[in-house]
Short mmCIF file of C-alpha atoms and ligand atoms in Angstrom, two decimals:
data_model
loop_
_atom_site.label_atom_id
_atom_site.label_comp_id
_atom_site.label_asym_id
_atom_site.label_seq_id
_atom_site.Cartn_x
_atom_site.Cartn_y
_atom_site.Cartn_z
CA MET A 1 11.80 -21.21 -26.69
CA THR A 2 11.82 -18.89 -23.70
CA VAL A 3 8.78 -19.14 -21.47
CA SER A 4 7.69 -15.77 -20.08
CA LEU A 5 7.22 -15.70 -16.33
CA ILE A 6 3.78 -15.21 -14.80
CA ASP A 7 4.77 -13.27 -11.71
CA PHE A 8 2.16 -13.08 -8.94
CA ARG A 9 4.68 -12.28 -6.17
CA SER A 10 3.72 -8.61 -5.96
CA ASP A 11 2.16 -5.72 -7.88
CA THR A 12 5.58 -4.03 -7.60
CA VAL A 13 7.07 -6.28 -10.34
CA THR A 14 5.40 -4.46 -13.26
CA ARG A 15 7.57 -2.91 -16.01
CA PRO A 16 6.72 0.45 -17.60
CA THR A 17 4.76 0.11 -20.83
CA PRO A 18 5.98 1.81 -24.05
CA ALA A 19 3.36 4.58 -23.52
CA MET A 20 4.58 5.20 -19.97
CA LEU A 21 8.22 5.22 -21.11
CA ASP A 22 7.28 7.70 -23.81
CA ALA A 23 5.71 10.00 -21.18
CA MET A 24 8.93 9.72 -19.16
CA PHE A 25 11.12 10.60 -22.16
CA GLN A 26 8.96 13.67 -22.88
CA ALA A 27 9.12 15.01 -19.29
CA ARG A 28 10.23 18.58 -18.64
CA VAL A 29 12.65 18.49 -15.71
CA GLY A 30 14.71 20.69 -13.40
CA ASP A 31 16.47 20.34 -10.04
CA ASP A 32 13.74 19.34 -7.60
CA VAL A 33 15.86 20.07 -4.50
CA TYR A 34 15.80 23.68 -5.82
CA GLU A 35 12.01 23.18 -6.33
CA GLU A 36 12.56 23.70 -10.07
CA ASP A 37 11.16 20.48 -11.52
CA PRO A 38 7.81 21.26 -13.19
CA THR A 39 6.85 17.60 -13.61
CA VAL A 40 7.41 16.74 -9.95
CA ARG A 41 5.37 19.78 -8.99
CA ALA A 42 2.58 18.73 -11.37
CA LEU A 43 2.50 15.23 -9.87
CA GLU A 44 2.45 16.54 -6.30
CA GLU A 45 -0.34 19.00 -7.11
CA ALA A 46 -2.42 16.50 -9.10
CA THR A 47 -2.23 13.87 -6.36
CA ALA A 48 -3.06 16.35 -3.59
CA ALA A 49 -6.00 17.71 -5.62
CA ARG A 50 -7.51 14.25 -6.04
CA PHE A 51 -7.68 13.85 -2.27
CA GLY A 52 -8.58 17.46 -1.54
CA LEU A 53 -5.39 18.03 0.46
CA GLU A 54 -3.18 21.11 0.05
CA ALA A 55 0.21 19.73 -0.89
CA GLY A 56 2.22 16.66 -1.86
CA LEU A 57 5.80 15.42 -1.54
CA PHE A 58 7.27 13.01 -4.10
CA CYS A 59 9.51 10.36 -2.51
CA PRO A 60 11.34 7.25 -3.69
CA SER A 61 9.23 4.75 -1.72
CA GLY A 62 6.15 4.20 0.42
CA THR A 63 8.39 3.30 3.32
CA MET A 64 9.90 6.78 3.08
CA THR A 65 6.55 8.62 2.83
CA ASN A 66 5.21 6.71 5.86
CA GLN A 67 8.36 7.17 7.92
CA ILE A 68 8.61 10.89 7.09
CA ALA A 69 4.98 11.38 8.15
CA ILE A 70 5.54 9.46 11.40
CA LYS A 71 8.70 11.47 12.14
CA ALA A 72 6.91 14.77 11.48
CA HIS A 73 3.84 13.86 13.56
CA THR A 74 5.62 12.37 16.60
CA GLU A 75 8.47 13.00 19.02
CA PRO A 76 10.52 10.71 21.27
CA LEU A 77 8.58 9.54 24.35
CA SER A 78 5.40 9.45 22.28
CA GLU A 79 3.44 6.54 20.78
CA VAL A 80 1.84 5.55 17.47
CA ILE A 81 -1.41 3.53 17.53
CA CYS A 82 -1.49 1.00 14.67
CA GLU A 83 -2.64 -2.50 13.83
CA GLN A 84 -0.25 -5.28 14.87
CA THR A 85 0.41 -6.50 11.30
CA SER A 86 0.51 -3.03 9.72
CA HIS A 87 3.24 -2.32 7.15
CA ILE A 88 4.60 0.64 9.15
CA TYR A 89 5.29 -1.70 12.09
CA LEU A 90 6.05 -5.07 10.47
CA TRP A 91 7.74 -4.29 7.15
CA GLU A 92 9.56 -0.98 7.58
CA VAL A 93 12.56 -2.42 9.43
CA GLY A 94 11.59 -1.00 12.80
CA GLY A 95 11.81 2.50 11.34
CA ILE A 96 9.42 4.00 13.91
CA ALA A 97 11.99 3.31 16.64
CA PHE A 98 14.99 4.13 14.41
CA HIS A 99 13.84 7.44 12.90
CA SER A 100 11.36 8.74 15.44
CA GLY A 101 12.32 7.17 18.79
CA ALA A 102 8.61 6.56 19.30
CA SER A 103 6.79 3.59 20.82
CA VAL A 104 3.90 1.64 19.26
CA ALA A 105 0.53 0.56 20.66
CA LEU A 106 -0.40 -2.50 18.59
CA LEU A 107 -4.05 -3.40 18.06
CA PRO A 108 -5.29 -6.82 16.88
CA GLY A 109 -7.35 -6.16 13.75
CA ASN A 110 -10.06 -7.94 11.80
CA ARG A 111 -8.15 -8.70 8.59
CA GLY A 112 -6.05 -5.67 9.46
CA ARG A 113 -8.87 -3.27 10.20
CA VAL A 114 -9.30 -1.76 13.66
CA THR A 115 -12.37 -0.14 15.24
CA ALA A 116 -12.92 3.28 16.78
CA ALA A 117 -13.51 1.61 20.18
CA GLN A 118 -10.14 -0.19 19.98
CA VAL A 119 -8.39 3.04 19.02
CA GLU A 120 -10.03 5.04 21.80
CA ALA A 121 -9.12 2.38 24.41
CA ALA A 122 -5.46 2.56 23.31
CA ILE A 123 -5.12 6.33 23.78
CA ARG A 124 -2.90 6.93 26.83
CA PRO A 125 -4.01 8.99 29.79
CA VAL A 126 -1.60 11.87 30.33
CA ASN A 127 0.74 11.07 33.21
CA VAL A 128 4.43 10.67 33.94
CA HIS A 129 4.51 6.91 33.29
CA TYR A 130 3.07 6.68 29.81
CA PRO A 131 4.27 7.68 26.39
CA THR A 132 2.03 10.40 24.88
CA THR A 133 -0.22 9.18 22.08
CA SER A 134 0.95 11.28 19.13
CA LEU A 135 -0.45 9.53 16.04
CA ILE A 136 -3.12 7.08 14.86
CA SER A 137 -2.22 5.27 11.63
CA LEU A 138 -4.55 3.15 9.46
CA GLU A 139 -3.72 1.04 6.38
CA ASN A 140 -6.13 0.78 3.42
CA THR A 141 -6.18 -1.61 1.66
CA HIS A 142 -4.56 -3.72 4.34
CA ASN A 143 -1.73 -5.81 2.93
CA ARG A 144 -1.39 -8.55 5.56
CA GLY A 145 -5.18 -8.52 5.94
CA GLY A 146 -5.48 -9.72 2.32
CA GLY A 147 -6.29 -6.42 0.59
CA SER A 148 -9.22 -5.68 2.90
CA CYS A 149 -11.00 -2.31 2.74
CA TYR A 150 -12.41 -0.02 5.40
CA SER A 151 -15.92 1.37 4.97
CA LEU A 152 -16.22 5.18 5.14
CA GLU A 153 -18.39 4.77 8.25
CA GLU A 154 -15.55 2.93 10.04
CA ILE A 155 -13.07 5.60 8.99
CA ALA A 156 -15.43 8.42 10.01
CA SER A 157 -15.83 7.02 13.52
CA ILE A 158 -12.06 6.59 13.96
CA ALA A 159 -11.55 10.16 12.66
CA GLU A 160 -14.12 11.38 15.19
CA VAL A 161 -12.07 9.82 18.03
CA ALA A 162 -8.85 11.31 16.61
CA ARG A 163 -10.40 14.82 16.47
CA ARG A 164 -11.93 14.53 19.94
CA TYR A 165 -8.50 13.74 21.42
CA GLN A 166 -6.68 16.08 18.99
CA ILE A 167 -4.45 13.29 17.69
CA PRO A 168 -3.44 13.37 13.99
CA LEU A 169 -4.67 10.57 11.72
CA HIS A 170 -2.37 9.12 9.03
CA LEU A 171 -3.29 6.75 6.22
CA ASP A 172 -0.85 4.26 4.73
CA GLY A 173 -2.60 4.27 1.37
CA ALA A 174 -0.02 2.26 -0.56
CA ARG A 175 -3.02 0.59 -2.27
CA ILE A 176 -5.64 3.30 -1.68
CA PHE A 177 -6.62 3.30 -5.37
CA ASN A 178 -7.50 -0.39 -5.13
CA ALA A 179 -9.79 0.48 -2.21
CA LEU A 180 -11.37 3.41 -4.08
CA VAL A 181 -12.05 1.32 -7.21
CA ALA A 182 -13.35 -1.69 -5.25
CA THR A 183 -15.72 0.29 -2.99
CA GLY A 184 -16.65 3.26 -5.17
CA GLN A 185 -15.60 5.62 -2.35
CA SER A 186 -14.45 9.14 -3.23
CA ALA A 187 -10.83 10.20 -2.74
CA LEU A 188 -12.06 13.59 -1.50
CA GLU A 189 -13.72 11.92 1.52
CA TYR A 190 -10.30 10.59 2.52
CA GLY A 191 -8.85 14.09 2.43
CA ARG A 192 -11.55 15.17 4.87
CA TYR A 193 -10.85 12.40 7.39
CA PHE A 194 -7.05 12.05 7.28
CA ASP A 195 -4.41 14.65 8.14
CA THR A 196 -1.82 12.87 5.99
CA ILE A 197 -2.01 10.19 3.30
CA SER A 198 0.78 8.15 1.72
CA VAL A 199 0.01 6.94 -1.82
CA CYS A 200 2.15 4.46 -3.84
CA LEU A 201 2.56 4.80 -7.61
CA SER A 202 4.74 1.70 -7.94
CA LYS A 203 2.15 -0.89 -6.85
CA GLY A 204 -1.03 -1.46 -8.84
CA LEU A 205 -0.61 1.80 -10.77
CA GLY A 206 2.44 0.36 -12.53
CA ALA A 207 5.00 3.20 -12.22
CA PRO A 208 8.60 2.01 -11.78
CA VAL A 209 9.30 4.15 -8.67
CA GLY A 210 7.60 6.56 -6.35
CA SER A 211 5.16 7.49 -3.63
CA VAL A 212 3.54 10.79 -2.71
CA LEU A 213 2.91 12.04 0.83
CA LEU A 214 -0.11 14.35 1.10
CA GLY A 215 -1.03 16.85 3.81
CA SER A 216 -1.36 20.53 4.63
CA ARG A 217 1.09 22.97 3.05
CA ALA A 218 2.82 23.69 6.37
CA PHE A 219 3.12 20.00 7.24
CA ILE A 220 4.59 19.09 3.84
CA GLN A 221 7.12 21.94 4.20
CA LYS A 222 8.29 20.33 7.46
CA CYS A 223 8.40 16.93 5.73
CA LYS A 224 10.63 18.28 2.96
CA ARG A 225 13.44 18.78 5.49
CA ILE A 226 12.97 15.25 6.84
CA ARG A 227 13.06 13.85 3.30
CA LYS A 228 16.37 15.66 2.80
CA VAL A 229 17.98 14.27 5.97
CA MET A 230 16.85 10.76 4.95
CA GLY A 231 18.65 11.23 1.64
CA GLY A 232 15.46 11.41 -0.38
CA GLY A 233 16.01 14.80 -2.05
CA MET A 234 16.10 13.92 -5.77
CA ARG A 235 17.28 16.15 -8.62
CA GLN A 236 15.78 15.68 -12.14
CA ALA A 237 13.12 13.44 -10.64
CA GLY A 238 10.57 14.65 -13.19
CA PHE A 239 11.43 11.66 -15.38
CA LEU A 240 10.08 9.45 -12.59
CA ALA A 241 7.22 11.79 -11.69
CA ALA A 242 6.10 11.65 -15.35
CA ALA A 243 5.56 7.90 -14.94
CA GLY A 244 3.46 8.63 -11.85
CA LEU A 245 1.35 11.21 -13.67
CA TYR A 246 0.82 8.78 -16.55
CA ALA A 247 -0.18 6.08 -14.05
CA LEU A 248 -2.70 8.34 -12.28
CA GLU A 249 -4.28 9.28 -15.60
CA ASN A 250 -4.33 5.84 -17.23
CA ASN A 251 -4.03 3.01 -14.71
CA VAL A 252 -6.61 3.64 -11.98
CA GLU A 253 -9.91 2.42 -13.47
CA ARG A 254 -8.27 -0.71 -14.87
CA LEU A 255 -7.59 -1.92 -11.30
CA ALA A 256 -11.11 -3.40 -11.53
CA ASP A 257 -9.67 -6.00 -13.97
CA ASP A 258 -7.05 -7.00 -11.39
CA HIS A 259 -9.80 -7.39 -8.79
CA ARG A 260 -11.88 -9.59 -11.12
CA ARG A 261 -8.85 -11.81 -11.84
CA ALA A 262 -8.09 -12.07 -8.12
CA ARG A 263 -11.66 -13.30 -7.49
CA GLN A 264 -11.28 -15.86 -10.30
CA LEU A 265 -8.06 -17.12 -8.69
CA ALA A 266 -9.75 -17.33 -5.28
CA GLU A 267 -12.68 -19.33 -6.72
CA ALA A 268 -10.30 -21.80 -8.37
CA LEU A 269 -8.31 -22.17 -5.15
CA GLU A 270 -11.42 -22.73 -3.04
CA ALA A 271 -12.29 -25.70 -5.27
CA GLN A 272 -8.93 -27.43 -4.59
CA ALA A 273 -8.71 -30.16 -1.94
CA TYR A 274 -5.11 -29.09 -1.17
CA VAL A 275 -6.28 -25.61 -0.07
CA ALA A 276 -7.47 -25.31 3.54
CA GLU A 277 -8.74 -21.73 3.54
CA VAL A 278 -8.82 -18.65 1.28
CA LEU A 279 -9.10 -15.18 2.88
CA LEU A 280 -11.97 -13.07 1.55
CA VAL A 281 -10.81 -11.33 -1.65
CA GLU A 282 -11.86 -7.67 -1.87
CA THR A 283 -9.15 -6.27 -4.16
CA ASN A 284 -6.01 -7.64 -5.87
CA LEU A 285 -4.47 -9.74 -3.07
CA VAL A 286 -5.27 -13.45 -2.71
CA ILE A 287 -4.00 -15.01 0.52
CA PHE A 288 -4.66 -18.67 1.32
CA ARG A 289 -3.53 -21.53 3.54
CA LEU A 290 -2.49 -24.92 2.15
CA GLN A 291 -3.45 -28.23 3.76
CA ASP A 292 -0.54 -29.83 5.62
CA THR A 293 -0.47 -32.56 2.95
CA MET A 294 0.77 -29.93 0.44
CA PRO A 295 3.94 -28.30 1.84
CA ALA A 296 4.27 -24.66 0.76
CA GLU A 297 7.73 -25.26 -0.77
CA THR A 298 6.36 -28.10 -2.92
CA PHE A 299 3.42 -25.97 -4.06
CA LEU A 300 5.65 -23.02 -5.01
CA ALA A 301 8.27 -25.25 -6.69
CA ARG A 302 5.68 -27.08 -8.82
CA LEU A 303 4.17 -23.79 -9.99
CA GLN A 304 7.63 -22.41 -10.71
CA GLU A 305 8.28 -25.37 -13.03
CA GLN A 306 5.48 -23.89 -15.16
CA GLY A 307 6.92 -20.36 -14.96
CA ILE A 308 4.40 -19.21 -12.33
CA LEU A 309 5.71 -17.32 -9.29
CA ALA A 310 3.89 -16.61 -6.00
CA SER A 311 5.14 -15.75 -2.49
CA SER A 312 5.27 -17.57 0.77
CA PHE A 313 3.35 -15.53 3.37
CA GLY A 314 3.87 -17.40 6.66
CA PRO A 315 3.66 -21.11 7.54
CA GLN A 316 1.60 -22.85 4.81
CA MET A 317 0.34 -19.40 3.72
CA ILE A 318 0.72 -18.21 0.10
CA ARG A 319 0.02 -14.83 -1.51
CA PHE A 320 -0.91 -14.16 -5.14
CA VAL A 321 -1.11 -10.53 -6.32
CA THR A 322 -2.79 -9.59 -9.61
CA HIS A 323 -1.52 -6.54 -11.52
CA LEU A 324 -0.97 -4.72 -14.81
CA ASP A 325 1.37 -7.39 -16.21
CA ILE A 326 -1.06 -10.31 -15.66
CA ASP A 327 -3.58 -10.73 -18.49
CA ASP A 328 -6.43 -13.19 -19.04
CA SER A 329 -4.32 -15.73 -20.94
CA MET A 330 -1.79 -15.82 -18.07
CA LEU A 331 -4.67 -16.23 -15.64
CA GLU A 332 -6.07 -19.17 -17.68
CA LYS A 333 -2.68 -20.85 -17.73
CA THR A 334 -2.45 -20.42 -13.94
CA LEU A 335 -5.95 -21.81 -13.33
CA THR A 336 -5.02 -24.89 -15.42
CA ALA A 337 -1.81 -25.33 -13.42
CA LEU A 338 -3.69 -25.06 -10.11
CA HIS A 339 -6.14 -27.80 -11.20
CA ALA A 340 -3.24 -29.98 -12.42
CA LEU A 341 -1.54 -29.76 -9.00
CA ALA A 342 -4.37 -31.80 -7.51
CA GLN A 343 -3.28 -34.84 -9.57
C1 LIG B 1 4.30 -1.66 -0.38
C2 LIG B 1 3.74 -1.01 0.80
C3 LIG B 1 4.31 0.14 1.34
C4 LIG B 1 5.56 0.81 0.80
O1 LIG B 1 6.50 -0.01 0.28
P1 LIG B 1 7.79 0.50 -0.52
O2 LIG B 1 8.30 -0.79 -1.07
O3 LIG B 1 8.69 1.11 0.47
O4 LIG B 1 7.35 1.46 -1.57
C5 LIG B 1 3.71 0.72 2.42
N1 LIG B 1 2.58 0.20 2.93
C6 LIG B 1 1.98 -0.88 2.43
C7 LIG B 1 0.71 -1.37 3.03
C8 LIG B 1 2.54 -1.55 1.35
O5 LIG B 1 1.94 -2.63 0.86
#
């Protein structure tokens, strides 16, 4: 008998469902580098409309949408303000230096979130010694911060600082739909506060590939050239865009189920003597620290024996991510395995 894996390593591991595959097979396509793919255009327009921004750009990954936005907003000798564990700094291979030749001003966040006062204090005075502050970038939900969410008040006050200093504001919204579902915030508010937003379709929304960068029409036109030089101009990409459209239409509200299962996991973990601390769970990420008596490798290996996968997330730190391919019976099996580990 083959045991199916219960894979909590990331929400990127989901496979397209038969209904999503069907939508992909039905897609009308053309050459998108010639701007002739109707399905890519539909995805870009539908995503932009949700956030009240003018235009969108379909790209292979969230790393590419973020790095294109940073490249288009900045120039060499300038600086990006971001949180010190943000994805754009920590997990995009140093791309800010590589693609943009820009510096970073790193802020220590509260579970990844920074304040307007911290941002304002990091803006450089204009003189010959300093890089010029060219971009402020936020991440919501914050990955390293355990899926934490900003309130709209926090975002509004950071946006006020950005406007006052005339510095563009970018959002790494790889998991923005998790934030919207968890908080009940409106996507249109985000379009009012941010100049550009990067949205991932391949995380909780369950599409196999793809991210969309949103912004003004003129900005996205500039970004199209940068996507091309990065090798991200795709041809009959409508087959992939169709999965994204299907995901936007069918897989947003259900994120609430992932959030409920993440809270159930966190409650079970908090009850275990071998767990030292569980970060507050707001969305679909569960990050916790093991007691020293339970080495992380032992914990992961014993779960793996039962077909359950999670990731190591720093010394004695573990991350579980709930997603479309984790159902209640898999969750029950995992809760039983977590209790059994105490024996
Ligand atoms: C996953 C992720 C991205 C983009 O990742 P890709 O694997 O390049 O699509 C960007 N930002 C955050 C916060 C992420 O979690």
